[in-house]
Short mmCIF file of C-alpha atoms in Angstrom, two decimals:
data_model
loop_
_atom_site.label_atom_id
_atom_site.label_comp_id
_atom_site.label_asym_id
_atom_site.label_seq_id
_atom_site.Cartn_x
_atom_site.Cartn_y
_atom_site.Cartn_z
CA MET A 29 54.29 80.52 76.26
CA GLY A 30 54.29 77.61 78.72
CA ARG A 31 52.28 77.47 81.95
CA LEU A 32 55.30 78.50 84.02
CA GLY A 33 56.13 81.29 81.59
CA VAL A 34 52.55 82.55 81.75
CA ALA A 35 52.64 82.48 85.54
CA LEU A 36 55.88 84.44 85.66
CA ALA A 37 54.51 86.90 83.11
CA ALA A 38 51.47 87.39 85.31
CA LEU A 39 53.67 88.37 88.23
CA LEU A 40 55.58 90.83 86.05
CA ILE A 41 52.33 92.32 84.79
CA ALA A 42 51.13 92.77 88.34
CA ALA A 43 54.25 94.78 89.12
CA SER A 44 54.08 97.07 86.07
CA VAL A 45 53.28 100.76 86.21
CA PRO A 46 50.03 102.12 84.65
CA GLU A 47 50.49 104.21 81.54
CA ALA A 48 50.60 107.98 81.85
CA GLY A 49 47.28 109.73 81.58
CA ALA A 50 45.28 106.69 82.57
CA ALA A 51 43.79 108.40 85.63
CA ASP A 52 41.34 110.42 83.53
CA ARG A 53 40.07 107.22 81.94
CA ASP A 54 39.95 105.22 85.16
CA TRP A 55 38.15 107.52 87.58
CA LEU A 56 34.85 105.66 87.31
CA ALA A 57 36.59 102.29 87.32
CA HIS A 58 38.14 103.17 90.68
CA ARG A 59 34.77 104.18 92.12
CA MET A 60 33.10 101.01 90.91
CA THR A 61 35.52 98.67 92.67
CA THR A 62 33.75 99.45 95.94
CA GLY A 63 30.11 98.88 96.72
CA GLY A 64 27.70 96.18 97.79
CA ASP A 65 28.73 92.59 98.45
CA VAL A 66 28.30 90.50 95.31
CA VAL A 67 27.86 87.36 97.41
CA ALA A 68 24.40 88.58 98.44
CA HIS A 69 23.20 87.90 94.89
CA LEU A 70 24.54 84.35 95.08
CA VAL A 71 22.73 83.80 98.36
CA ALA A 72 19.54 84.80 96.59
CA LEU A 73 20.18 82.57 93.56
CA ASP A 74 21.04 79.63 95.80
CA ALA A 75 17.76 80.12 97.66
CA ILE A 76 15.90 80.30 94.35
CA ALA A 77 17.37 76.98 93.23
CA ALA A 78 16.60 75.35 96.57
CA ALA A 79 12.99 76.48 96.33
CA HIS A 80 12.57 75.17 92.77
CA GLY A 81 13.84 71.63 92.64
CA GLY A 82 17.55 72.35 92.88
CA THR A 83 17.96 73.89 89.41
CA ARG A 84 17.72 77.19 87.55
CA ALA A 85 17.73 75.73 84.04
CA VAL A 86 15.67 77.24 81.24
CA GLY A 87 12.17 75.88 81.11
CA THR A 88 12.01 75.56 84.90
CA PRO A 89 10.50 77.80 87.57
CA GLY A 90 14.04 78.32 88.88
CA TYR A 91 15.05 80.18 85.74
CA ASP A 92 11.91 82.29 85.78
CA ALA A 93 12.57 83.22 89.40
CA SER A 94 16.17 84.12 88.53
CA VAL A 95 14.90 86.44 85.81
CA ARG A 96 12.56 88.11 88.30
CA TYR A 97 15.37 88.59 90.81
CA VAL A 98 17.67 90.26 88.26
CA THR A 99 14.78 92.36 86.94
CA ASP A 100 13.78 93.57 90.40
CA ARG A 101 17.30 94.60 91.33
CA LEU A 102 17.92 96.43 88.04
CA THR A 103 14.55 98.18 88.15
CA ALA A 104 15.10 99.31 91.73
CA ALA A 105 18.44 100.81 90.63
CA GLY A 106 16.71 102.92 87.99
CA TYR A 107 17.23 100.89 84.84
CA ARG A 108 14.58 100.13 82.26
CA VAL A 109 14.67 96.38 81.81
CA THR A 110 13.79 94.78 78.47
CA TYR A 111 13.40 91.19 77.38
CA GLN A 112 13.94 89.24 74.20
CA ASP A 113 11.87 86.11 73.63
CA VAL A 114 14.05 83.25 72.45
CA PRO A 115 12.82 79.87 71.19
CA TYR A 116 14.92 76.92 72.24
CA HIS A 117 15.16 73.22 71.61
CA GLY A 118 16.53 71.26 74.52
CA PHE A 119 16.82 67.83 76.00
CA ARG A 120 15.89 66.68 79.47
CA PRO A 121 16.80 63.33 81.02
CA ASP A 122 14.02 61.49 82.81
CA VAL A 123 15.79 58.36 84.06
CA GLU A 124 19.54 57.89 84.55
CA ARG A 125 20.29 54.58 86.24
CA LEU A 126 23.27 52.19 86.16
CA THR A 127 23.67 49.09 88.33
CA THR A 128 26.95 47.17 88.44
CA PRO A 129 27.24 43.36 88.34
CA ASP A 130 27.63 43.33 92.13
CA GLY A 131 24.40 45.32 92.56
CA SER A 132 25.91 48.74 93.33
CA ALA A 133 24.30 51.88 91.92
CA VAL A 134 26.55 54.21 89.90
CA ARG A 135 25.73 57.81 89.01
CA VAL A 136 25.42 58.12 85.25
CA LEU A 137 24.57 61.09 83.05
CA MET A 138 22.69 60.60 79.81
CA SER A 139 24.05 62.29 76.72
CA GLN A 140 21.87 64.96 75.22
CA TYR A 141 19.85 63.76 72.23
CA ALA A 142 21.17 60.20 72.39
CA PRO A 143 18.48 57.50 72.07
CA SER A 144 16.88 56.06 75.17
CA THR A 145 17.34 52.47 76.23
CA PRO A 146 14.33 50.17 75.71
CA GLU A 147 11.50 50.63 78.17
CA GLY A 148 12.64 49.30 81.53
CA GLY A 149 16.29 49.53 80.51
CA LEU A 150 18.66 46.88 79.22
CA THR A 151 20.85 44.27 80.87
CA ALA A 152 23.94 43.23 78.92
CA PRO A 153 27.55 42.14 79.44
CA LEU A 154 30.12 44.88 79.97
CA VAL A 155 33.03 45.10 77.53
CA ALA A 156 35.80 47.48 78.60
CA LEU A 157 38.45 48.85 76.28
CA PRO A 158 41.83 49.34 77.96
CA ALA A 159 42.10 52.79 79.52
CA GLU A 160 45.78 53.07 78.60
CA GLY A 161 47.96 52.20 75.62
CA ASP A 162 45.78 53.69 72.88
CA ALA A 163 45.65 57.42 72.19
CA THR A 164 42.34 57.10 70.33
CA PRO A 165 40.34 54.36 72.07
CA GLY A 166 36.94 53.63 70.60
CA CYS A 167 37.32 56.09 67.74
CA GLU A 168 36.99 53.38 65.07
CA ALA A 169 34.66 50.39 64.94
CA THR A 170 37.72 48.16 64.61
CA ASP A 171 38.86 49.26 68.08
CA PHE A 172 36.14 47.08 69.61
CA PRO A 173 36.35 43.29 70.01
CA THR A 174 33.67 41.12 68.47
CA THR A 175 32.32 40.44 71.95
CA VAL A 176 30.99 44.00 72.06
CA ARG A 177 28.03 43.03 69.86
CA GLY A 178 24.94 43.37 72.03
CA ALA A 179 27.06 44.48 75.01
CA VAL A 180 27.59 47.72 76.91
CA ALA A 181 30.94 49.23 75.87
CA LEU A 182 33.08 51.08 78.42
CA VAL A 183 35.50 53.55 76.82
CA ARG A 184 37.50 56.48 78.11
CA THR A 185 37.12 59.88 76.49
CA GLY A 186 39.84 61.46 74.38
CA GLY A 187 41.38 61.01 70.97
CA CYS A 188 38.20 61.96 69.09
CA THR A 189 34.81 63.46 69.77
CA THR A 190 32.01 61.88 71.73
CA PRO A 191 29.88 61.54 68.56
CA ASP A 192 32.80 59.75 66.87
CA LYS A 193 32.96 57.22 69.69
CA ALA A 194 29.18 56.76 69.69
CA ARG A 195 29.17 56.09 65.96
CA ALA A 196 32.08 53.66 66.18
CA ALA A 197 30.52 51.72 69.06
CA GLY A 198 27.22 51.57 67.22
CA GLU A 199 28.88 50.30 64.04
CA ALA A 200 30.64 47.62 66.08
CA GLY A 201 27.25 46.44 67.34
CA ALA A 202 27.31 47.71 70.92
CA ALA A 203 23.94 48.03 72.61
CA ALA A 204 25.06 51.11 74.56
CA LEU A 205 28.16 53.17 75.31
CA LEU A 206 29.53 54.31 78.66
CA LEU A 207 32.20 57.00 78.50
CA HIS A 208 34.51 58.00 81.32
CA ASP A 209 37.10 60.71 81.80
CA VAL A 210 40.69 60.02 82.76
CA SER A 211 41.19 62.08 85.92
CA PRO A 212 42.59 61.86 89.44
CA ALA A 213 39.16 62.51 90.94
CA PRO A 214 35.48 62.07 90.04
CA TRP A 215 34.39 64.45 87.33
CA ALA A 216 31.07 65.83 86.33
CA VAL A 217 31.07 64.64 82.74
CA LEU A 218 29.97 66.97 79.98
CA ARG A 219 26.91 65.94 78.05
CA LEU A 220 26.95 65.13 74.35
CA ARG A 221 26.61 68.24 72.21
CA ALA A 222 25.15 66.80 69.01
CA PRO A 223 22.10 64.63 68.11
CA ASP A 224 24.04 62.06 66.11
CA SER A 225 24.26 58.87 68.15
CA ALA A 226 22.42 55.68 67.18
CA ILE A 227 22.85 54.03 70.60
CA PRO A 228 22.28 55.19 74.19
CA VAL A 229 25.29 57.02 75.61
CA GLY A 230 26.03 57.66 79.26
CA HIS A 231 28.92 59.21 81.18
CA ILE A 232 30.47 58.05 84.43
CA THR A 233 33.48 59.06 86.49
CA GLN A 234 36.92 57.54 86.19
CA LEU A 235 36.68 55.98 89.64
CA ALA A 236 33.41 54.30 88.77
CA ALA A 237 34.90 53.07 85.49
CA GLU A 238 37.81 51.44 87.29
CA ASP A 239 35.41 49.49 89.50
CA LEU A 240 33.30 48.49 86.50
CA ALA A 241 36.29 47.42 84.41
CA ALA A 242 37.26 44.97 87.14
CA GLN A 243 33.88 43.29 86.59
CA ALA A 244 34.05 43.22 82.78
CA GLY A 245 32.24 40.34 81.12
CA ARG A 246 29.45 40.31 83.68
CA PRO A 247 26.06 41.95 83.02
CA VAL A 248 25.25 45.54 83.96
CA ALA A 249 21.78 47.07 84.07
CA LEU A 250 21.48 50.40 82.29
CA GLU A 251 18.41 52.61 81.96
CA LEU A 252 18.68 55.95 80.19
CA CYS A 253 15.54 57.78 79.18
CA GLY A 254 15.09 61.38 78.09
CA HIS A 255 12.95 63.58 75.91
CA ASP A 256 13.35 66.55 73.61
CA GLU A 257 11.83 69.79 74.82
CA ASP A 258 10.80 72.90 72.90
CA GLY A 259 10.00 76.18 74.58
CA THR A 260 10.53 79.92 74.75
CA MET A 261 12.62 81.73 77.33
CA VAL A 262 13.93 85.28 77.66
CA ASN A 263 17.20 87.15 77.54
CA VAL A 264 17.28 90.06 79.98
CA PHE A 265 18.79 93.48 79.12
CA ALA A 266 19.37 96.77 80.85
CA GLU A 267 21.33 99.72 79.51
CA THR A 268 22.39 103.11 80.72
CA ALA A 269 20.11 106.06 80.05
CA GLY A 270 23.08 108.06 78.83
CA GLY A 271 26.03 107.34 76.58
CA ASP A 272 26.66 107.35 72.87
CA PRO A 273 24.43 104.72 71.20
CA ARG A 274 27.06 104.46 68.45
CA ARG A 275 29.59 103.24 71.06
CA VAL A 276 27.89 100.51 73.06
CA VAL A 277 29.86 98.60 75.66
CA MET A 278 28.24 95.23 76.37
CA ALA A 279 28.84 93.04 79.41
CA GLY A 280 27.09 89.71 79.74
CA ALA A 281 26.85 86.35 81.45
CA HIS A 282 24.42 83.49 81.18
CA LEU A 283 21.80 83.31 83.90
CA ASP A 284 20.69 79.69 83.45
CA SER A 285 22.13 76.67 85.20
CA ALA A 286 22.48 73.15 83.89
CA TYR A 287 19.59 70.81 84.72
CA ASP A 288 21.84 68.89 87.10
CA GLY A 289 22.30 71.55 89.75
CA PRO A 290 21.71 75.06 91.08
CA GLY A 291 24.54 76.56 89.01
CA ILE A 292 25.88 78.96 91.63
CA ASN A 293 29.38 79.01 90.18
CA ASP A 294 28.21 78.05 86.67
CA ASN A 295 27.08 80.64 86.09
CA GLY A 296 25.46 82.45 88.98
CA SER A 297 28.89 83.81 89.92
CA SER A 298 29.25 85.69 86.64
CA ALA A 299 25.62 86.80 86.47
CA ALA A 300 26.04 88.18 90.00
CA ALA A 301 29.23 90.03 89.02
CA VAL A 302 27.56 91.61 85.98
CA LEU A 303 24.50 92.52 88.06
CA GLU A 304 26.62 94.10 90.76
CA ALA A 305 28.57 96.08 88.14
CA ALA A 306 25.26 97.38 86.79
CA LEU A 307 24.13 98.41 90.27
CA ARG A 308 27.40 100.25 90.92
CA LEU A 309 27.16 102.02 87.55
CA ALA A 310 23.53 103.04 88.09
CA PRO A 311 24.23 106.37 89.89
CA HIS A 312 26.42 107.42 86.94
CA GLN A 313 24.27 106.07 84.10
CA HIS A 314 23.07 109.45 82.82
CA GLY A 315 26.58 110.88 82.42
CA VAL A 316 28.73 108.14 80.93
CA PRO A 317 30.27 108.90 77.50
CA ASN A 318 29.62 105.37 76.15
CA LYS A 319 26.32 103.56 76.45
CA VAL A 320 26.62 100.37 78.51
CA ARG A 321 24.29 97.43 77.90
CA PHE A 322 24.09 94.55 80.36
CA ALA A 323 22.91 91.15 79.14
CA PHE A 324 21.77 88.12 81.09
CA TRP A 325 21.59 85.26 78.62
CA GLY A 326 19.36 82.23 78.73
CA ALA A 327 20.01 78.71 77.45
CA GLU A 328 23.79 78.94 77.31
CA GLU A 329 23.77 75.39 78.61
CA LEU A 330 21.96 74.41 75.39
CA ILE A 331 24.94 75.74 73.43
CA ASN A 332 24.73 79.54 73.65
CA VAL A 333 21.17 79.72 72.37
CA GLY A 334 20.29 83.12 73.88
CA SER A 335 23.40 85.00 72.80
CA ARG A 336 23.37 83.50 69.29
CA HIS A 337 19.73 84.48 68.86
CA TYR A 338 20.50 88.03 69.97
CA VAL A 339 23.45 88.52 67.63
CA ASP A 340 21.54 86.92 64.74
CA SER A 341 18.72 89.43 65.32
CA LEU A 342 20.99 92.47 64.90
CA THR A 343 21.42 94.46 61.71
CA PRO A 344 24.95 95.14 60.42
CA ALA A 345 24.66 98.71 61.71
CA GLN A 346 23.66 97.49 65.16
CA ILE A 347 26.58 95.10 65.25
CA GLN A 348 28.91 97.90 64.22
CA SER A 349 27.60 100.05 67.07
CA ILE A 350 28.86 97.54 69.65
CA ALA A 351 32.31 98.77 70.61
CA LEU A 352 33.16 95.61 72.55
CA TYR A 353 31.68 92.65 74.39
CA LEU A 354 32.75 91.37 77.81
CA ASN A 355 31.76 87.82 78.80
CA PHE A 356 32.23 86.05 82.11
CA GLU A 357 32.08 82.40 83.15
CA MET A 358 32.49 80.53 86.42
CA LEU A 359 34.33 83.26 88.29
CA ALA A 360 34.29 81.56 91.71
CA SER A 361 35.47 78.00 91.11
CA GLY A 362 36.27 76.26 94.37
CA ASN A 363 39.87 75.49 93.31
CA TYR A 364 40.12 78.67 91.28
CA ALA A 365 42.70 80.49 89.23
CA HIS A 366 42.00 83.84 87.58
CA PHE A 367 42.13 83.77 83.78
CA VAL A 368 41.64 86.63 81.29
CA MET A 369 41.09 85.74 77.66
CA ASP A 370 44.07 86.29 75.37
CA GLY A 371 42.66 88.94 73.06
CA ASP A 372 45.72 89.41 70.84
CA ASP A 373 46.93 85.77 70.72
CA SER A 374 50.27 86.91 72.10
CA ASP A 375 50.41 84.12 74.68
CA HIS A 376 48.65 81.39 72.69
CA PRO A 377 49.60 81.83 69.01
CA ASP A 378 49.57 78.14 68.08
CA THR A 379 46.37 76.80 69.59
CA GLY A 380 44.60 76.52 66.27
CA GLY A 381 41.60 78.54 67.39
CA PRO A 382 40.03 81.27 65.27
CA GLY A 383 41.43 84.06 67.44
CA ALA A 384 39.64 87.15 68.59
CA PRO A 385 38.72 90.12 66.38
CA PRO A 386 41.02 93.16 66.18
CA GLY A 387 40.67 95.37 69.23
CA SER A 388 40.34 92.44 71.61
CA GLY A 389 43.88 92.93 72.86
CA ALA A 390 42.87 96.25 74.40
CA VAL A 391 39.94 94.52 76.12
CA GLU A 392 42.34 91.97 77.56
CA ALA A 393 44.62 94.74 78.86
CA VAL A 394 41.81 96.50 80.75
CA LEU A 395 40.47 93.29 82.27
CA THR A 396 43.97 92.34 83.33
CA GLN A 397 44.34 95.74 84.95
CA GLY A 398 41.13 95.08 86.88
CA TYR A 399 42.92 92.30 88.74
CA ARG A 400 46.28 94.08 88.82
CA VAL A 401 44.96 97.13 90.71
CA GLN A 402 43.91 94.75 93.50
CA GLY A 403 47.37 93.22 93.68
CA VAL A 404 45.88 89.95 92.45
CA PRO A 405 47.73 87.75 89.91
CA VAL A 406 45.98 86.79 86.70
CA LEU A 407 46.88 84.46 83.86
CA SER A 408 46.16 84.58 80.15
CA ALA A 409 43.96 81.89 78.60
CA ASP A 410 43.17 81.03 75.02
CA PHE A 411 39.62 81.82 73.87
CA THR A 412 39.07 78.16 73.04
CA THR A 413 39.18 77.33 76.77
CA MET A 414 35.94 79.28 77.31
CA PRO A 415 33.37 78.29 74.69
CA SER A 416 30.46 80.43 75.73
CA ASP A 417 28.35 83.44 74.88
CA SER A 418 31.26 85.40 73.41
CA GLU A 419 31.34 83.05 70.40
CA ALA A 420 28.54 84.77 68.47
CA PHE A 421 30.09 88.19 69.04
CA ILE A 422 33.51 87.00 67.94
CA ALA A 423 32.00 85.47 64.80
CA ALA A 424 30.35 88.84 64.08
CA GLY A 425 33.69 90.66 64.36
CA VAL A 426 32.98 92.42 67.67
CA PRO A 427 36.11 92.99 69.81
CA SER A 428 35.66 90.69 72.77
CA GLY A 429 37.18 89.66 76.05
CA GLY A 430 36.32 87.89 79.20
CA ALA A 431 37.45 86.13 82.33
CA HIS A 432 36.85 82.87 84.13
CA GLY A 433 37.95 81.23 87.34
CA GLY A 434 38.90 77.84 85.92
CA ILE A 435 36.49 75.74 83.90
CA ARG A 436 37.20 72.15 82.88
CA GLY A 437 40.90 71.88 83.48
CA ILE A 438 43.18 70.71 86.26
CA LYS A 439 45.14 73.18 88.39
CA THR A 440 48.89 73.10 87.81
CA PRO A 441 51.55 73.39 90.53
CA GLN A 442 52.46 76.83 89.18
CA GLU A 443 48.84 77.97 89.46
CA ALA A 444 48.59 76.59 92.99
CA ALA A 445 51.70 78.60 93.91
CA LEU A 446 50.01 81.76 92.60
CA PHE A 447 46.45 81.29 93.84
CA GLY A 448 46.59 78.61 96.51
CA GLY A 449 44.35 75.59 96.28
CA THR A 450 45.30 72.07 95.26
CA ALA A 451 47.42 71.20 92.25
CA GLY A 452 46.35 68.14 90.28
CA GLN A 453 42.66 68.65 91.04
CA PHE A 454 39.92 70.23 88.98
CA TYR A 455 39.26 73.94 89.23
CA ASP A 456 35.60 73.23 89.91
CA PRO A 457 34.92 69.68 91.13
CA CYS A 458 31.19 70.50 91.34
CA TYR A 459 30.78 71.52 87.70
CA HIS A 460 27.29 70.56 86.43
CA GLN A 461 26.50 68.75 89.65
CA PRO A 462 24.08 69.25 92.54
CA CYS A 463 26.99 70.42 94.70
CA ASP A 464 27.45 73.56 92.55
CA ASP A 465 25.92 75.54 95.38
CA LEU A 466 26.78 78.38 97.71
CA ALA A 467 28.82 76.13 100.00
CA HIS A 468 31.27 75.11 97.28
CA LEU A 469 32.30 78.36 95.64
CA ASN A 470 35.35 80.43 96.59
CA ARG A 471 34.17 83.73 98.02
CA ASP A 472 37.60 85.39 97.80
CA ALA A 473 37.76 84.59 94.10
CA MET A 474 34.20 85.85 93.69
CA ARG A 475 34.89 89.23 95.25
CA GLN A 476 38.18 89.69 93.41
CA SER A 477 36.63 88.91 90.04
CA ALA A 478 33.56 91.04 90.75
CA ARG A 479 35.86 94.00 91.33
CA ALA A 480 37.69 93.23 88.07
CA VAL A 481 34.37 93.08 86.19
CA ALA A 482 33.27 96.39 87.72
CA TRP A 483 36.63 97.94 86.87
CA ALA A 484 36.37 96.97 83.20
CA VAL A 485 32.77 98.16 82.92
CA GLY A 486 33.61 101.49 84.55
CA ARG A 487 36.71 102.03 82.43
CA PHE A 488 34.98 101.27 79.12
CA ALA A 489 31.92 103.33 80.07
CA VAL A 490 34.26 106.32 80.20
CA TYR A 491 36.81 105.46 77.53
CA ALA A 492 36.89 102.77 74.85
CA ASP A 493 38.75 104.52 72.04
CA ASP A 494 41.70 102.16 72.47
CA VAL A 495 39.46 99.30 71.27
CA ARG A 496 39.91 99.61 67.52
CA ARG A 497 38.51 97.15 65.02
#
């Protein structure tokens, strides 16, 4: 289904009539859509980041303080909070500096696990591959001219993976690689996800790349220095006192931010929504038919470390006892659209992704209803658009679902017509940046999604028999 078709389908869904007999299943869901203001949690997380160097990443005091905040709120509501120690291997940049031939400083992000430049940095000519005319620029060593040997290569992303480009540039003899995204606005570039580059790799915005390309052939000064980091952090759990332990409903979100910012949308927004759902469920926790377990994951920004460790620690019987898993990401993007993951692949059958386990279609339906009961439109998104903590559960065969408010894409005109905002711009222009703070999230989107999260938790706490593996 195309974007326009999905948008029209969303409007039709919003106008549909609930199935007969749903009231008995939805009584708690209705109650949980009212309660405290979820934004209060984000105010607290923003203050935590501000007090601890502007970040809540694992291995920092900001993450530890975030854990204490969640723990205190859950404990005060009557939950018994437990922790799981999780070892992690991460990477932290120490110096990220790029100076153009005309002496201007450019913000650059160092790729995770890529080698550092020599001590003091390097100064070398800039060689820029054309940004247009090649669908796979820099994917092969032969894409680079001979002048790249000993130079800093400037290449746009796309056509192959970042490691592929790093290997090709290294084979061509480049001293370092600068990657940029093709976009209508500056973009917070994702960091490299694999330790397989032989040369330093940095990321800059498209606008910066255009300025640099105009000065190609002249020397740039580049200094990228980082170090590996090993440590132990915790996942945080709380579950209802009542409910069938053979039918566990899990709802989770990662609590850590990236190192580059406070992470109030990514992913404080979702952690706040899950926390608020737990607080609203607390008065009913002794009487729910299904046990509900809330999870606040650590080290998602290091590639889902906390959630993978948790699932790997479970026995087959424990995995079987999990009726479903709900995961949430970036629910309050500044230029948001509401997306629910396509659990039955009905809207995205040809994306090439692994698909969700059987039963996930019912999870999608309930989450969609959580927006529908508010009169809020919602679109379907393929699971591959939200690589996050649901991945380990999906791999284990657990029916899964989730929602996000727009992650790394650009808002379409159809989406702008549904949700407002600006077409042609990123959903979250502050992604993985210092501006991912309280001032740059969309509070309307936050409150709408928090109600949808609470609705799904309340509904599945009462009834989850329609989720069949």
